[in-house]
Amino acid sequence: MQYFWLIPVISFIAFIITSLVGNKILKQAWIFPVVAIILGLGIYCFGLTEYLQSRFDLEHCVRSSVTGMVGCNYSVGWFSAGVTGKETVDSFLGFTVDPLSLSVAGLAIFVALMVQIYSIGYMKDDPRFGWYYSVQALFISSMILLALSDNFLLLYVAWELVGLCSYLLIGFWYEKPDAKEAAKKAFTVTRLGDVGLLIGVLLIWIEVGSFNMSDLFSYVASGQMESWVIFSISGLLFLGAMGKSAQFPFHVWLPDAMEGPTPVSALIHAATMVAAGVYLVARTYPLFVESEAMMLIVSIIGLITAIGAALICCVSIDLKRALAYSTISHLGLMMLSLGAFGYTAAILHLLAHGFSKALLFLGSGNIMHSIDDLDINRMGGLKSVLPGTTILFCIGALSLAGIPLLSGFWSKDEVIVSIVHNRNILFAISSMILVFLSGFYMIRLIITPFFGTQNRDYSNAHKLPMVMLIPMGVLAVFVVLFGWVALYMPGLPSSFGTFLFYSHPKNFHLEPDIASITLVVTLLSFGAGYLFYVKRISIFQTFKTRMKFLITIIENKYYFDELYQILVDKIVLPIASLVALFDRVLVNDIGINGPGHITRSIGSLIRYHVTGRIYVYLGLMTSGMIILGILWLWIVRL
Amino acid sequence: MLELIHFNILSVLLFSVGLYGVLARKSAILIIMAIELMLNAVNINFIAAAAFKHGGGLFTNFDGHILTIFIITIAAAEVGLALALILRIFRNKSTVNVDQFDMMKL
Amino acid sequence: MNMHLVIFSVISAVLISCALGVVISRNIVHSALFLLFALISVAGIYLVLLTEFLAIVQLLIYGGAIVIVILFALMLTRNEEYPRIQNNKLWPIAGILSVLVLITLSVSYFQSDVIRNASTTISPAGVKSLGSSLFTTWAIPFELASLVLLVALIGAIVIARSDKGGN
């Protein structure tokens, strides 16, 4: 475990090598990143085994009095701030290994490996193949750094690095104006949240005097921190999490981010980076639970995001965008779960969703690769063309819809349990609506492209190489089997709930009434989807025409993009131009160019004495001599 | 009676004439000649001061003469170098008029 | 009327008129000849001051070497302007400045203590005592002066020789 720091370092070296030799020298640019990630996975597996088998009795490892989980800390001195000899504050460059970071890092490494292998086939003909792989390596390096970091400063650095990689990869095909705009939008919107995170981190520094997470937690646990400080710090951190996890009202960037290559969407914008917000809230959970109001805000934001995005997903006609809205909806569900004290449930859902959504995105990548179209109304009948993809896609979709025995079922069930137990009936009903909606849109995404009536010719569809199908198969195996860790986790006497928990271990137990209600709702949604999309019965058609107005609003994503456009045009840009005016007139023209202009005009006034005529200079010299002589006479003699 | 002031006035006259030559002439060679006149004015001054020296003081009896010898030496060196420079410039610009040596002007 | 004063006045008159000839003459060769006569007149002034060694040095170096070098330069830079050299446009100002210098320096001399304290008789400078002073007290500056001459000689050669491999 003490070698975990090697994982990001190896990937970073791969990033440097690939950037240097990428496209031009090395045709097979994927080699270094893939080897790096395989090495990383090896180190990770050894570390995980060591952690599980140690029975938590290791050097550097202590059971945290706050979270109750065993965390192992490895750090070296980084820098000292302040004047030597007077109350200096030492910062440490360290990483922490506890169940939370193990889970998120494991998800990131595993999905990244699958996606990178998949990309060998998917990105094969791209002219910037090497650049793609080098940014991928940089991304995975910073994502692992983000998961392992034990202090907020390093976390912030990694946080911004993953944002940068996201920006670079969304705008990977920068020849497309849409991709360019989407990259800028993603960067700008997440920046808004990042400002909150930065202020929050600085506030922690002011309050606690340390960037170290465990220092913060013990300070909070000691009860020295005032409640409004806790509220504002956790609120600011949550702002960062909202930006990165595309929570309402920062959700607008994620659907546009689908302009990037599909494997990027699978890795960054579905499985790992967008989960960083959830990870941040989970990581600073001791802070959040201290503030009841903040927990309520987290769950409300999560609920609004989840339901709003799920509704859009039901009407979206672009396959990838629909999946993106589904991602937003599930991220909202994780936030809701965190806000409802479902710590384990949220992380379990994060992992299950990560595997399933990566699988779904890779499936849509297959469709993209073979028929080069993403409009689900123009697809239909794909099952005969892409049988393998159909099966894999169905596994992922059903898992997220919550079909029993697939991983999504277990995690979703646990989320619902925590909501029902810890929040009031409104939340419970809303979560049931959410379950219905997610079942509905998933069945829609299965039926319409794969089983719907075939209305176009697929004869020139491209064949899929095995290098794309095998990683998806591995992911599908995980999707099917992973959920069982909710009941029994290999290497542990008991389930995932005793591995990753907050304050006290809690085994998962299936509550039959809640589970059966969820299942019934899911099946109802499937039935509705069947009637709607397969039978196309008339009552639904009339429903559709009656609710035309509502559907138009949903189809236009509640006009959020337009609202933001107006906001930017009418408020932000005028203020910005005012500031720019100040900058240009006062700072630039007067402050900086002013002295220059003065010097230049004085120079151009007095340069006329430089005639280049030597007798003029000599004459001036003589005049000076005469004046000196007269002065001498006057002062000394008179 | 011949006194120091006569020589001083002579040297001042010669100096002024030389100065006028330096300021008014265009040709670099004429300027060199005028500079020689100014140097000679200084020499006359030195030697007159030494010759009319009265008693002790900062300078010994021959310092004026010695300085004149050095001035003549330096003048010889200066004339040699200056004329070499003028030749060089003449070769490049085909003129010795100082008006036209203004390559460093803006 | 003192004999000395008469000789001095005559030589001075020749000197000043020759000097004026140098700076006023339109023909540059005439200027050079006026310069020669002016330098010879200066040697005469030295004789009046009973400094025969310096008079000889003046004749040899100025009258001989320097004027010859100037004439060489004239010859080498000959062009059609030489018979009628123009003054530059600011020559009246040059005249005014020269007169101002003349007045300032003259007034300074009349105000000077040195003039009032000067002896009234000329003390002769023998070659022997001049030589012993030059080679004892002033030995190092004397050697340095010879070094300066050497450097000037080499410098003049380097500067004046042509670029294209000429000797």
Coordinates of N, CA and C in Angstrom, one line a residue, chain A residues 1-3 47 50-51 53-63 70-75 95-98:
Chain A
M1 N 0.8 -1.2 0.0 CA 0.0 0.0 0.0 C 0.8 1.2 0.0
Q2 N 2.1 1.1 0.6 CA 2.9 2.3 0.6 C 3.4 2.7 -0.8
Y3 N 3.1 1.8 -1.7 CA 3.6 2.2 -3.1 C 2.5 2.7 -3.9
G47 N -2.2 -3.9 -3.1 CA -2.5 -3.0 -2.0 C -3.9 -3.4 -1.4
E50 N -3.6 -6.6 0.5 CA -2.9 -6.4 1.7 C -3.8 -5.7 2.7
Y51 N -4.6 -4.8 2.3 CA -5.5 -4.0 3.2 C -6.5 -5.0 3.8
Q53 N -6.5 -8.3 3.9 CA -6.0 -9.5 4.7 C -5.4 -9.0 6.0
S54 N -5.0 -7.7 6.1 CA -4.3 -7.3 7.3 C -5.2 -7.3 8.5
R55 N -6.5 -7.4 8.3 CA -7.4 -7.2 9.4 C -7.1 -5.9 10.1
F56 N -6.7 -4.9 9.3 CA -6.5 -3.6 9.7 C -5.5 -3.4 10.8
D57 N -4.5 -4.3 10.8 CA -3.4 -4.2 11.8 C -2.1 -3.9 11.1
L58 N -1.9 -2.7 10.6 CA -0.7 -2.4 9.8 C -0.1 -1.1 10.4
E59 N 1.2 -1.0 10.0 CA 1.9 0.2 10.4 C 1.3 1.4 9.6
H60 N 1.3 2.5 10.2 CA 0.7 3.7 9.5 C -0.8 3.7 9.6
C61 N -1.4 2.6 10.0 CA -2.9 2.6 9.8 C -3.5 2.7 11.2
V62 N -4.5 3.6 11.3 CA -5.3 3.8 12.5 C -6.8 3.8 12.2
R63 N -7.5 3.4 13.2 CA -9.0 3.5 13.0 C -9.4 4.9 13.4
V70 N -10.7 2.2 9.0 CA -9.3 2.2 9.1 C -8.6 2.9 8.0
G71 N -7.8 3.9 8.3 CA -7.2 4.6 7.2 C -5.7 4.6 7.4
C72 N -5.0 4.4 6.2 CA -3.5 4.4 6.3 C -3.0 5.6 5.7
N73 N -2.1 6.3 6.4 CA -1.6 7.6 5.9 C -0.1 7.5 5.6
Y74 N 0.3 7.9 4.5 CA 1.7 8.0 4.1 C 2.0 9.4 3.7
S75 N 2.9 10.1 4.3 CA 3.2 11.4 3.9 C 4.6 11.8 4.0
F95 N -0.7 10.7 1.0 CA -1.9 10.1 0.5 C -2.5 9.2 1.5
T96 N -3.7 9.0 1.4 CA -4.4 8.2 2.5 C -5.1 7.0 1.8
V97 N -5.0 5.9 2.4 CA -5.6 4.7 1.9 C -6.7 4.3 2.9
D98 N -7.9 4.5 2.5 CA -9.0 3.9 3.3 C -10.1 3.4 2.4

